[in-house]
mmCIF file of C-alpha atoms in Angstrom:
data_model
loop_
_atom_site.group_PDB
_atom_site.id
_atom_site.type_symbol
_atom_site.label_atom_id
_atom_site.label_comp_id
_atom_site.label_asym_id
_atom_site.label_seq_id
_atom_site.Cartn_x
_atom_site.Cartn_y
_atom_site.Cartn_z
ATOM 1 C CA MET A 1 19.447 31.937 -15.392
ATOM 2 C CA PRO A 2 18.395 33.868 -12.334
ATOM 3 C CA ALA A 3 15.003 31.966 -12.637
ATOM 4 C CA VAL A 4 17.210 28.472 -12.696
ATOM 5 C CA GLY A 5 19.442 30.027 -9.939
ATOM 6 C CA GLN A 6 16.198 30.385 -7.664
ATOM 7 C CA GLY A 7 15.201 27.043 -8.318
ATOM 8 C CA LEU A 8 18.669 26.026 -7.230
ATOM 9 C CA LEU A 9 18.131 27.864 -4.183
ATOM 10 C CA HIS A 10 14.970 26.121 -3.378
ATOM 11 C CA THR A 11 16.659 22.878 -3.892
ATOM 12 C CA LEU A 12 19.304 24.125 -1.485
ATOM 13 C CA LEU A 13 16.762 24.999 1.263
ATOM 14 C CA PHE A 14 15.460 21.383 0.927
ATOM 15 C CA LEU A 15 18.966 19.716 0.562
ATOM 16 C CA VAL A 16 20.253 21.623 3.555
ATOM 17 C CA ASP A 17 17.285 20.313 6.068
ATOM 18 C CA ARG A 18 17.856 16.860 4.842
ATOM 19 C CA ILE A 19 22.080 16.787 4.816
ATOM 20 C CA MET A 20 21.702 18.346 8.560
ATOM 21 C CA LEU A 21 19.165 16.057 9.652
ATOM 22 C CA GLY A 22 20.764 12.823 8.317
ATOM 23 C CA ARG A 23 24.090 13.828 10.398
ATOM 24 C CA HIS A 24 22.103 14.502 13.489
ATOM 25 C CA ASP A 25 19.933 11.159 13.504
ATOM 26 C CA PRO A 26 18.424 8.413 10.700
ATOM 27 C CA ASP A 27 15.255 8.932 12.695
ATOM 28 C CA SER A 28 14.895 12.802 12.023
ATOM 29 C CA LEU A 29 15.751 12.116 8.119
ATOM 30 C CA ALA A 30 13.189 9.449 8.098
ATOM 31 C CA ALA A 31 10.336 11.875 9.482
ATOM 32 C CA MET A 32 11.106 13.748 6.450
ATOM 33 C CA GLN A 33 9.484 10.866 4.670
ATOM 34 C CA ILE A 34 6.185 11.872 6.298
ATOM 35 C CA GLY A 35 6.484 15.628 6.840
ATOM 36 C CA GLY A 36 8.329 16.359 3.857
ATOM 37 C CA PRO A 37 5.824 15.301 1.270
ATOM 38 C CA LEU A 38 2.838 16.646 3.187
ATOM 39 C CA VAL A 39 4.796 19.852 3.213
ATOM 40 C CA TRP A 40 5.633 19.578 -0.930
ATOM 41 C CA ALA A 41 2.151 18.577 -1.553
ATOM 42 C CA VAL A 42 0.751 21.880 0.148
ATOM 43 C CA PHE A 43 3.534 24.122 -1.467
ATOM 44 C CA SER A 44 2.950 22.385 -4.990
ATOM 45 C CA THR A 45 -0.725 22.694 -4.852
ATOM 46 C CA LEU A 46 -0.794 26.296 -3.383
ATOM 47 C CA TYR A 47 1.994 27.229 -5.928
ATOM 48 C CA ALA A 48 -0.369 26.385 -8.628
ATOM 49 C CA LEU A 49 -2.695 29.275 -7.672
ATOM 50 C CA ASN A 50 0.226 31.323 -9.447
ATOM 51 C CA VAL A 51 -0.413 29.807 -12.934
ATOM 52 C CA GLY A 52 -2.926 32.202 -13.552
ATOM 53 C CA PRO A 53 -1.326 35.330 -12.019
ATOM 54 C CA VAL A 54 1.928 34.361 -14.458
ATOM 55 C CA ALA A 55 -0.259 33.950 -17.451
ATOM 56 C CA LEU A 56 -2.329 37.345 -17.147
ATOM 57 C CA VAL A 57 0.662 39.263 -15.667
ATOM 58 C CA GLY A 58 3.023 38.285 -18.630
ATOM 59 C CA ARG A 59 0.334 38.918 -21.085
ATOM 60 C CA ALA A 60 -0.359 42.484 -19.694
ATOM 61 C CA VAL A 61 3.372 43.070 -19.580
ATOM 62 C CA GLY A 62 3.564 42.088 -23.338
ATOM 63 C CA ALA A 63 0.835 44.043 -24.091
ATOM 64 C CA GLY A 64 1.928 47.211 -22.209
ATOM 65 C CA ASP A 65 -1.285 46.953 -19.938
ATOM 66 C CA ALA A 66 0.403 48.371 -16.558
ATOM 67 C CA ALA A 67 -3.218 48.672 -15.097
ATOM 68 C CA LEU A 68 -3.962 44.902 -15.362
ATOM 69 C CA ALA A 69 -0.761 43.682 -14.511
ATOM 70 C CA THR A 70 -0.621 45.512 -11.392
ATOM 71 C CA ALA A 71 -4.543 44.692 -10.401
ATOM 72 C CA ALA A 72 -3.840 41.023 -10.957
ATOM 73 C CA THR A 73 -0.558 41.180 -8.601
ATOM 74 C CA ARG A 74 -2.560 42.908 -6.091
ATOM 75 C CA GLY A 75 -5.386 40.292 -6.276
ATOM 76 C CA ALA A 76 -3.090 37.421 -6.552
ATOM 77 C CA MET A 77 -1.161 38.832 -3.223
ATOM 78 C CA ALA A 78 -4.464 38.793 -1.372
ATOM 79 C CA LEU A 79 -5.766 35.534 -2.337
ATOM 80 C CA GLY A 80 -2.416 33.822 -1.508
ATOM 81 C CA LEU A 81 -2.706 35.273 2.038
ATOM 82 C CA VAL A 82 -6.083 34.194 2.477
ATOM 83 C CA VAL A 83 -5.324 30.420 1.147
ATOM 84 C CA GLY A 84 -2.149 30.185 3.115
ATOM 85 C CA LEU A 85 -4.031 31.141 6.408
ATOM 86 C CA PHE A 86 -6.889 28.200 5.707
ATOM 87 C CA ALA A 87 -4.216 25.647 4.422
ATOM 88 C CA GLY A 88 -2.241 26.174 7.506
ATOM 89 C CA ALA A 89 -5.093 25.608 10.033
ATOM 90 C CA LEU A 90 -6.211 22.555 8.041
ATOM 91 C CA GLY A 91 -2.850 21.080 8.048
ATOM 92 C CA LEU A 92 -2.315 21.467 12.037
ATOM 93 C CA LEU A 93 -5.678 19.661 12.275
ATOM 94 C CA LEU A 94 -4.346 16.640 10.001
ATOM 95 C CA ILE A 95 -1.020 15.828 11.606
ATOM 96 C CA GLN A 96 -2.383 13.036 13.880
ATOM 97 C CA PRO A 97 -4.577 11.186 11.031
ATOM 98 C CA LEU A 98 -1.425 11.662 8.898
ATOM 99 C CA LEU A 99 0.714 9.812 11.201
ATOM 100 C CA LEU A 100 -1.880 6.562 11.168
ATOM 101 C CA LEU A 101 -0.867 6.255 7.331
ATOM 102 C CA PHE A 102 2.700 4.994 8.540
ATOM 103 C CA PRO A 103 2.057 2.346 11.168
ATOM 104 C CA ASN A 104 5.596 0.739 10.440
ATOM 105 C CA ALA A 105 7.725 4.107 10.851
ATOM 106 C CA GLY A 106 7.883 3.825 14.688
ATOM 107 C CA PRO A 107 6.879 6.130 17.606
ATOM 108 C CA ASP A 108 10.499 8.177 17.338
ATOM 109 C CA VAL A 109 9.939 8.905 13.655
ATOM 110 C CA HIS A 110 6.287 9.934 14.507
ATOM 111 C CA ALA A 111 7.461 12.136 17.013
ATOM 112 C CA GLU A 112 10.217 13.884 14.751
ATOM 113 C CA ALA A 113 7.329 14.198 11.844
ATOM 114 C CA SER A 114 4.775 15.829 14.081
ATOM 115 C CA ALA A 115 7.456 18.394 15.586
ATOM 116 C CA TYR A 116 8.801 19.370 12.219
ATOM 117 C CA LEU A 117 4.982 20.011 11.042
ATOM 118 C CA LEU A 118 4.019 21.959 14.036
ATOM 119 C CA ALA A 119 7.153 24.073 13.174
ATOM 120 C CA VAL A 120 6.531 24.256 9.340
ATOM 121 C CA LEU A 121 2.455 24.661 8.899
ATOM 122 C CA PRO A 122 1.984 28.139 10.653
ATOM 123 C CA GLY A 123 4.564 29.629 8.103
ATOM 124 C CA LEU A 124 2.140 28.623 5.049
ATOM 125 C CA PRO A 125 0.632 32.087 4.557
ATOM 126 C CA PHE A 126 4.148 33.681 4.195
ATOM 127 C CA VAL A 127 4.949 30.841 1.835
ATOM 128 C CA LEU A 128 2.040 31.869 -0.192
ATOM 129 C CA LEU A 129 3.195 35.679 -0.270
ATOM 130 C CA SER A 130 6.458 34.697 -1.335
ATOM 131 C CA LEU A 131 5.639 32.275 -4.160
ATOM 132 C CA THR A 132 3.154 34.782 -5.561
ATOM 133 C CA GLY A 133 5.485 37.724 -5.218
ATOM 134 C CA ALA A 134 8.244 35.877 -6.946
ATOM 135 C CA ALA A 135 5.961 34.568 -9.652
ATOM 136 C CA VAL A 136 4.580 37.800 -10.566
ATOM 137 C CA LEU A 137 7.923 39.487 -11.023
ATOM 138 C CA SER A 138 9.306 36.689 -12.847
ATOM 139 C CA ALA A 139 6.294 36.973 -15.160
ATOM 140 C CA ALA A 140 7.196 40.481 -15.605
ATOM 141 C CA GLY A 141 10.653 39.699 -16.659
ATOM 142 C CA ASP A 142 12.404 40.474 -13.245
ATOM 143 C CA THR A 143 13.884 37.158 -11.946
ATOM 144 C CA ARG A 144 17.048 38.805 -10.429
ATOM 145 C CA THR A 145 15.156 40.188 -7.303
ATOM 146 C CA PRO A 146 13.436 36.751 -6.254
ATOM 147 C CA PHE A 147 16.615 35.179 -6.786
ATOM 148 C CA LEU A 148 18.709 37.792 -4.671
ATOM 149 C CA ILE A 149 15.962 37.392 -1.819
ATOM 150 C CA SER A 150 16.064 33.823 -2.057
ATOM 151 C CA ALA A 151 19.540 33.989 -1.349
ATOM 152 C CA VAL A 152 19.198 35.757 1.818
ATOM 153 C CA GLY A 153 16.505 33.353 2.847
ATOM 154 C CA ASN A 154 18.773 30.429 2.346
ATOM 155 C CA ALA A 155 21.396 31.778 4.353
ATOM 156 C CA LEU A 156 19.118 32.447 7.295
ATOM 157 C CA ASN A 157 17.725 28.797 7.073
ATOM 158 C CA ILE A 158 21.294 27.485 7.242
ATOM 159 C CA GLY A 159 22.220 29.527 10.195
ATOM 160 C CA VAL A 160 19.066 28.523 12.249
ATOM 161 C CA ASN A 161 19.372 24.984 11.350
ATOM 162 C CA ALA A 162 22.967 24.690 12.736
ATOM 163 C CA LEU A 163 21.842 26.294 16.078
ATOM 164 C CA LEU A 164 18.620 24.491 16.652
ATOM 165 C CA ILE A 165 19.106 21.238 14.651
ATOM 166 C CA PRO A 166 21.367 19.536 17.341
ATOM 167 C CA GLN A 167 18.820 20.565 20.281
ATOM 168 C CA LEU A 168 15.465 20.256 18.600
ATOM 169 C CA GLY A 169 15.884 17.796 15.630
ATOM 170 C CA ALA A 170 13.290 18.069 13.019
ATOM 171 C CA MET A 171 11.677 20.760 14.714
ATOM 172 C CA GLY A 172 14.633 22.725 14.388
ATOM 173 C CA ALA A 173 14.865 22.462 10.838
ATOM 174 C CA GLY A 174 11.145 23.256 10.575
ATOM 175 C CA ILE A 175 11.763 26.693 12.385
ATOM 176 C CA GLY A 176 14.658 27.488 10.135
ATOM 177 C CA SER A 177 12.462 27.074 6.894
ATOM 178 C CA THR A 178 9.866 29.050 8.541
ATOM 179 C CA ALA A 179 12.235 32.077 9.444
ATOM 180 C CA ALA A 180 13.277 31.825 5.680
ATOM 181 C CA VAL A 181 9.950 32.319 4.146
ATOM 182 C CA VAL A 182 8.732 34.953 6.531
ATOM 183 C CA LEU A 183 11.842 36.694 5.659
ATOM 184 C CA GLN A 184 11.620 36.256 2.135
ATOM 185 C CA SER A 185 7.773 37.292 2.271
ATOM 186 C CA LEU A 186 8.673 40.693 3.993
ATOM 187 C CA PHE A 187 11.420 41.605 1.552
ATOM 188 C CA LEU A 188 9.156 40.933 -1.480
ATOM 189 C CA ILE A 189 6.265 42.787 -0.105
ATOM 190 C CA HIS A 190 8.542 45.640 0.560
ATOM 191 C CA TRP A 191 9.902 45.662 -2.838
ATOM 192 C CA LEU A 192 6.381 45.494 -4.385
ATOM 193 C CA ARG A 193 5.184 48.143 -2.501
ATOM 194 C CA GLY A 194 7.907 50.824 -3.087
ATOM 195 C CA ARG A 195 10.725 49.971 -5.024
ATOM 196 C CA SER A 196 9.862 47.647 -8.081
ATOM 197 C CA ARG A 197 9.570 49.457 -11.317
ATOM 198 C CA VAL A 198 7.866 46.523 -12.953
ATOM 199 C CA LEU A 199 4.751 45.925 -10.678
ATOM 200 C CA SER A 200 3.318 47.503 -7.632
ATOM 201 C CA LEU A 201 1.174 46.656 -4.858
ATOM 202 C CA GLU A 202 0.305 50.355 -4.451
ATOM 203 C CA GLY A 203 -2.986 51.706 -5.848
ATOM 204 C CA ARG A 204 -6.657 50.258 -6.146
ATOM 205 C CA GLY A 205 -8.963 48.796 -8.795
ATOM 206 C CA GLY A 206 -9.764 46.340 -11.133
ATOM 207 C CA GLU A 207 -8.493 43.551 -8.421
ATOM 208 C CA ARG A 208 -11.842 41.697 -8.478
ATOM 209 C CA ALA A 209 -11.986 41.404 -12.575
ATOM 210 C CA ALA A 210 -8.547 40.305 -12.694
ATOM 211 C CA LEU A 211 -8.750 37.765 -9.974
ATOM 212 C CA ARG A 212 -11.756 36.302 -11.749
ATOM 213 C CA ARG A 213 -9.442 36.050 -15.025
ATOM 214 C CA VAL A 214 -6.570 34.694 -12.558
ATOM 215 C CA LEU A 215 -8.864 32.033 -11.209
ATOM 216 C CA GLU A 216 -10.090 30.700 -14.491
ATOM 217 C CA VAL A 217 -6.439 29.919 -15.622
ATOM 218 C CA SER A 218 -5.496 28.554 -12.193
ATOM 219 C CA MET A 219 -8.207 26.343 -11.076
ATOM 220 C CA PRO A 220 -7.397 23.621 -13.581
ATOM 221 C CA ALA A 221 -3.654 23.640 -12.585
ATOM 222 C CA VAL A 222 -4.772 23.411 -8.848
ATOM 223 C CA ALA A 223 -6.926 20.549 -9.784
ATOM 224 C CA GLU A 224 -3.997 19.219 -11.411
ATOM 225 C CA ARG A 225 -1.793 19.424 -8.424
ATOM 226 C CA ILE A 226 -4.429 17.892 -6.267
ATOM 227 C CA VAL A 227 -4.558 14.860 -8.524
ATOM 228 C CA GLN A 228 -0.382 14.820 -8.570
ATOM 229 C CA HIS A 229 -0.631 14.653 -4.829
ATOM 230 C CA ILE A 230 -2.985 11.957 -4.371
ATOM 231 C CA GLY A 231 -1.065 10.087 -6.643
ATOM 232 C CA PHE A 232 1.860 10.820 -4.845
ATOM 233 C CA TYR A 233 0.768 10.439 -1.338
ATOM 234 C CA GLY A 234 -0.015 6.894 -2.551
ATOM 235 C CA PHE A 235 3.238 6.593 -3.766
ATOM 236 C CA VAL A 236 4.552 7.826 -0.413
ATOM 237 C CA VAL A 237 2.589 5.491 1.669
ATOM 238 C CA MET A 238 3.935 2.652 -0.340
ATOM 239 C CA VAL A 239 7.311 3.629 0.442
ATOM 240 C CA GLY A 240 6.327 3.724 4.019
ATOM 241 C CA TRP A 241 5.320 -0.070 3.720
ATOM 242 C CA LEU A 242 8.783 -0.712 3.169
ATOM 243 C CA GLY A 243 10.018 0.213 6.282
ATOM 244 C CA PRO A 244 12.099 3.023 8.014
ATOM 245 C CA ALA A 245 15.467 1.903 5.833
ATOM 246 C CA ALA A 246 13.606 2.378 2.438
ATOM 247 C CA MET A 247 12.065 5.693 3.806
ATOM 248 C CA ALA A 248 15.305 7.239 5.180
ATOM 249 C CA ALA A 249 16.786 6.009 1.573
ATOM 250 C CA ASN A 250 14.077 7.524 -0.286
ATOM 251 C CA GLN A 251 14.492 10.866 1.351
ATOM 252 C CA SER A 252 17.939 10.969 0.361
ATOM 253 C CA LEU A 253 16.926 10.088 -3.194
ATOM 254 C CA VAL A 254 14.110 12.791 -3.269
ATOM 255 C CA SER A 255 16.593 15.319 -1.993
ATOM 256 C CA LEU A 256 19.144 14.624 -5.082
ATOM 257 C CA GLU A 257 16.286 14.580 -7.690
ATOM 258 C CA SER A 258 14.847 17.771 -6.575
ATOM 259 C CA ILE A 259 18.075 19.392 -7.957
ATOM 260 C CA ALA A 260 16.899 18.433 -11.053
ATOM 261 C CA PHE A 261 13.220 18.789 -10.412
ATOM 262 C CA LEU A 262 13.518 22.361 -9.570
ATOM 263 C CA SER A 263 16.207 23.372 -11.703
ATOM 264 C CA ALA A 264 13.927 22.271 -14.762
ATOM 265 C CA ASP A 265 11.057 24.184 -12.892
ATOM 266 C CA GLY A 266 13.376 27.428 -13.172
ATOM 267 C CA ILE A 267 13.776 26.980 -16.655
ATOM 268 C CA GLY A 268 9.754 26.429 -17.053
ATOM 269 C CA ILE A 269 9.190 29.515 -15.232
ATOM 270 C CA ALA A 270 11.443 31.571 -17.735
ATOM 271 C CA ALA A 271 9.372 29.511 -20.617
ATOM 272 C CA ALA A 272 6.124 30.420 -19.051
ATOM 273 C CA ALA A 273 7.037 34.185 -18.555
ATOM 274 C CA VAL A 274 8.348 34.406 -22.495
ATOM 275 C CA VAL A 275 5.413 32.525 -23.632
ATOM 276 C CA ALA A 276 3.102 34.804 -22.012
ATOM 277 C CA GLN A 277 4.774 37.927 -22.808
ATOM 278 C CA LYS A 278 5.101 37.111 -26.354
ATOM 279 C CA LEU A 279 1.610 35.863 -26.540
ATOM 280 C CA GLY A 280 0.558 39.059 -25.157
ATOM 281 C CA ALA A 281 2.424 41.027 -27.939
ATOM 282 C CA GLY A 282 0.853 39.021 -30.565
ATOM 283 C CA GLU A 283 4.172 37.394 -31.613
ATOM 284 C CA SER A 284 3.065 33.592 -31.411
ATOM 285 C CA GLU A 285 5.940 32.376 -33.374
ATOM 286 C CA THR A 286 8.523 34.204 -30.966
ATOM 287 C CA ALA A 287 6.605 32.335 -28.024
ATOM 288 C CA SER A 288 6.857 28.922 -29.865
ATOM 289 C CA ARG A 289 10.627 29.337 -30.304
ATOM 290 C CA GLY A 290 10.993 30.144 -26.803
ATOM 291 C CA GLY A 291 9.116 27.281 -25.568
ATOM 292 C CA TRP A 292 11.394 25.015 -27.633
ATOM 293 C CA ILE A 293 14.780 26.867 -26.569
ATOM 294 C CA ALA A 294 13.714 26.226 -22.899
ATOM 295 C CA LEU A 295 12.955 22.447 -23.734
ATOM 296 C CA ARG A 296 16.504 22.198 -25.067
ATOM 297 C CA LEU A 297 18.240 23.646 -22.315
ATOM 298 C CA SER A 298 16.166 21.631 -19.606
ATOM 299 C CA LEU A 299 17.170 18.391 -21.673
ATOM 300 C CA ALA A 300 21.028 19.232 -21.848
ATOM 301 C CA TRP A 301 21.051 19.809 -18.017
ATOM 302 C CA MET A 302 18.988 16.739 -17.150
ATOM 303 C CA VAL A 303 21.477 14.552 -19.237
ATOM 304 C CA ILE A 304 24.093 16.002 -17.198
ATOM 305 C CA ILE A 305 22.494 15.558 -14.072
ATOM 306 C CA GLY A 306 21.399 11.809 -14.929
ATOM 307 C CA ALA A 307 24.867 10.904 -15.928
ATOM 308 C CA THR A 308 26.004 12.236 -12.322
ATOM 309 C CA PHE A 309 23.721 9.908 -10.697
ATOM 310 C CA ALA A 310 24.909 6.997 -12.899
ATOM 311 C CA LEU A 311 28.594 7.450 -12.333
ATOM 312 C CA VAL A 312 29.124 8.397 -8.729
ATOM 313 C CA PRO A 313 25.808 7.057 -6.716
ATOM 314 C CA GLU A 314 27.580 6.259 -3.770
ATOM 315 C CA THR A 315 29.311 9.551 -3.236
ATOM 316 C CA LEU A 316 25.965 11.387 -3.746
ATOM 317 C CA MET A 317 24.231 9.134 -1.391
ATOM 318 C CA SER A 318 27.001 9.254 1.214
ATOM 319 C CA ILE A 319 26.332 13.276 1.548
ATOM 320 C CA PHE A 320 22.850 12.339 3.380
ATOM 321 C CA ILE A 321 23.248 9.081 5.240
ATOM 322 C CA THR A 322 26.355 6.964 6.361
ATOM 323 C CA ASP A 323 24.393 3.539 7.227
ATOM 324 C CA GLU A 324 26.024 1.242 4.422
ATOM 325 C CA ASP A 325 23.114 -0.839 3.773
ATOM 326 C CA ILE A 326 20.786 2.194 3.242
ATOM 327 C CA VAL A 327 23.469 3.532 1.053
ATOM 328 C CA ALA A 328 23.600 0.312 -1.276
ATOM 329 C CA LEU A 329 19.566 0.537 -1.700
ATOM 330 C CA GLY A 330 19.978 4.388 -2.712
ATOM 331 C CA VAL A 331 22.687 3.538 -5.279
ATOM 332 C CA ARG A 332 20.334 0.855 -6.979
ATOM 333 C CA CYS A 333 17.750 3.339 -7.453
ATOM 334 C CA LEU A 334 19.895 6.025 -8.489
ATOM 335 C CA PHE A 335 20.812 4.078 -11.646
ATOM 336 C CA VAL A 336 16.812 4.168 -12.494
ATOM 337 C CA ALA A 337 16.651 7.979 -11.567
ATOM 338 C CA ALA A 338 19.204 8.488 -14.002
ATOM 339 C CA VAL A 339 16.945 7.238 -16.990
ATOM 340 C CA ALA A 340 14.367 9.350 -15.600
ATOM 341 C CA GLN A 341 15.919 12.801 -15.725
ATOM 342 C CA PRO A 342 15.508 13.609 -19.113
ATOM 343 C CA PHE A 343 12.152 12.889 -19.170
ATOM 344 C CA MET A 344 11.090 14.534 -16.143
ATOM 345 C CA GLY A 345 12.981 17.748 -16.911
ATOM 346 C CA SER A 346 11.268 17.662 -20.612
ATOM 347 C CA ALA A 347 7.975 17.227 -18.961
ATOM 348 C CA ILE A 348 8.133 19.885 -16.270
ATOM 349 C CA VAL A 349 9.342 22.645 -18.718
ATOM 350 C CA LEU A 350 6.687 21.790 -21.448
ATOM 351 C CA ALA A 351 3.713 21.783 -18.827
ATOM 352 C CA GLN A 352 5.100 25.384 -17.493
ATOM 353 C CA ALA A 353 5.031 26.711 -21.254
ATOM 354 C CA LEU A 354 1.555 25.554 -21.624
ATOM 355 C CA ARG A 355 0.369 27.082 -18.517
ATOM 356 C CA GLY A 356 2.293 30.366 -19.486
ATOM 357 C CA ALA A 357 -0.222 30.258 -22.649
ATOM 358 C CA GLY A 358 -3.164 29.783 -20.263
ATOM 359 C CA GLU A 359 -3.337 26.225 -21.327
ATOM 360 C CA THR A 360 -4.123 24.208 -18.042
ATOM 361 C CA ARG A 361 -6.241 21.289 -19.094
ATOM 362 C CA LEU A 362 -4.034 19.672 -20.961
ATOM 363 C CA PRO A 363 -1.382 19.206 -18.011
ATOM 364 C CA PHE A 364 -4.089 18.284 -16.137
ATOM 365 C CA MET A 365 -5.087 15.443 -18.460
ATOM 366 C CA SER A 366 -1.514 14.123 -18.390
ATOM 367 C CA MET A 367 -1.557 13.952 -14.776
ATOM 368 C CA VAL A 368 -4.926 12.137 -14.363
ATOM 369 C CA VAL A 369 -3.612 9.670 -16.625
ATOM 370 C CA CYS A 370 0.197 9.438 -16.025
ATOM 371 C CA GLY A 371 0.561 10.835 -12.262
ATOM 372 C CA LEU A 372 -2.392 9.082 -11.245
ATOM 373 C CA GLY A 373 -2.986 5.930 -13.186
ATOM 374 C CA VAL A 374 0.521 5.174 -14.459
ATOM 375 C CA ARG A 375 2.451 6.058 -11.380
ATOM 376 C CA LEU A 376 0.500 4.050 -8.772
ATOM 377 C CA ALA A 377 -0.269 0.873 -10.993
ATOM 378 C CA ALA A 378 3.287 0.802 -11.961
ATOM 379 C CA THR A 379 4.760 1.239 -8.440
ATOM 380 C CA TRP A 380 2.645 -1.378 -6.926
ATOM 381 C CA TYR A 381 3.258 -3.710 -9.670
ATOM 382 C CA PHE A 382 7.129 -3.359 -9.593
ATOM 383 C CA ALA A 383 7.687 -2.770 -5.832
ATOM 384 C CA PHE A 384 5.303 -5.530 -4.423
ATOM 385 C CA ALA A 385 4.014 -7.979 -7.056
ATOM 386 C CA LEU A 386 7.550 -8.230 -8.426
ATOM 387 C CA ASP A 387 9.097 -7.660 -5.064
ATOM 388 C CA TYR A 388 11.566 -4.903 -6.383
ATOM 389 C CA GLY A 389 10.778 -2.937 -3.440
ATOM 390 C CA LEU A 390 12.348 0.629 -3.377
ATOM 391 C CA VAL A 391 13.945 0.057 -6.857
ATOM 392 C CA GLY A 392 10.151 -0.848 -8.267
ATOM 393 C CA VAL A 393 9.092 2.484 -6.571
ATOM 394 C CA TRP A 394 11.564 4.380 -8.705
ATOM 395 C CA ILE A 395 10.628 2.204 -11.759
ATOM 396 C CA GLY A 396 6.913 3.402 -11.288
ATOM 397 C CA SER A 397 8.212 7.132 -10.885
ATOM 398 C CA THR A 398 10.044 6.728 -14.218
ATOM 399 C CA LEU A 399 7.283 5.598 -16.198
ATOM 400 C CA ASP A 400 5.246 8.502 -15.081
ATOM 401 C CA TRP A 401 7.543 10.770 -16.476
ATOM 402 C CA MET A 402 7.803 9.170 -19.916
ATOM 403 C CA CYS A 403 4.171 9.074 -19.891
ATOM 404 C CA ARG A 404 3.928 12.886 -19.098
ATOM 405 C CA PHE A 405 6.591 13.711 -21.785
ATOM 406 C CA ALA A 406 4.896 11.869 -24.673
ATOM 407 C CA ILE A 407 1.346 13.801 -24.002
ATOM 408 C CA LEU A 408 2.682 17.188 -23.270
ATOM 409 C CA GLY A 409 5.264 17.202 -26.169
ATOM 410 C CA GLY A 410 2.480 16.389 -28.551
ATOM 411 C CA ALA A 411 0.237 18.829 -27.345
ATOM 412 C CA PHE A 412 3.183 21.416 -27.591
ATOM 413 C CA TYR A 413 4.005 20.493 -31.138
ATOM 414 C CA ARG A 414 0.498 20.865 -32.376
ATOM 415 C CA GLY A 415 0.474 24.292 -31.231
ATOM 416 C CA THR A 416 -3.453 25.015 -30.698
ATOM 417 C CA TRP A 417 -2.353 26.586 -27.258
ATOM 418 C CA ARG A 418 -1.080 29.703 -29.655
ATOM 419 C CA SER A 419 -4.857 30.544 -30.022
ATOM 420 C CA LYS A 420 -5.586 30.475 -26.466
ATOM 421 C CA THR A 421 -7.377 33.674 -25.273
ATOM 422 C CA LEU A 422 -7.710 34.992 -21.389
#
């Protein structure tokens, strides 16, 4: 439950920015269709580096090997810092080329998106430290500490947003997000250095060997996320071709769906930790039961969310935007999103459970086939060839999740992941 709560807090960070920006200026909200996907792509890709630490730390804790668990933690935190610095610098260089992909957005939206990215990208090293610290603690069974620290970060984000968005627009939201992740990373480092009874950054030795094992597991997951975001950015660009109204509506829709996505991811984090620890302890049957329980929990929650999307779509869209035409466009898409939620949640949990076992190649293959092939082809066909517009975009997304659920569900059922060695 703390892992799910942490996912919901990540969603809250995302939602607060969009709600406040939507109330401030529609151009500020539309700018999130440019800056938001880039930040999410970087966040998601870099988060995949933690697949290896989760699998290795979880197995080490399950096997009672504290030395390996702490060495993997130290190596993963150092890697996160270096990669975060590189990603932040690269992102700053790519802001202007990125804006060229959205010629129909207009100069005001471009200015807001550029300001947002200038505020957010320098904080990427702290994002990586925060994500890695939370991931290794969760893998060791401590999901409560990351949850509490995320709550503090959310409170800071709300306060900074309320102060700065009226004056700075999207840049104010970016500063609030950056302040939150800086605070979270400092708290997690402090906890790991001196107060955690599960893992510690103290000591030296074994980091290089542990890091090699971490990277062997993580690199297919990183490749999966790169493929995912190549496909996703193609998806985003197609939304941009539909104009500012579709961009604003889509940001509201993505914000609503993030509640489901990150809730499922929280259940998946718990599933990955259980699978990794039980495989480390030699209890493969228990690991399998843990995965199936997580799948049922996710499915039940996603059915509730999907039903909410279908029953009160106007109310949900009105949280973010007051323009009646944009609300009406979003409402039509929410009916499609309602169908997608059970498939999306199930696919996310199954992928996380497989990654917890160290099986990262199957999720990668499902991403290539479904996230790149099915999503892009179906989105273009329904949105442009059949002229369904933004509704067609969401049909393409739904077919992607159905495809992934079928592939990952079959892989988990076959059970070959139980014999995976790290």
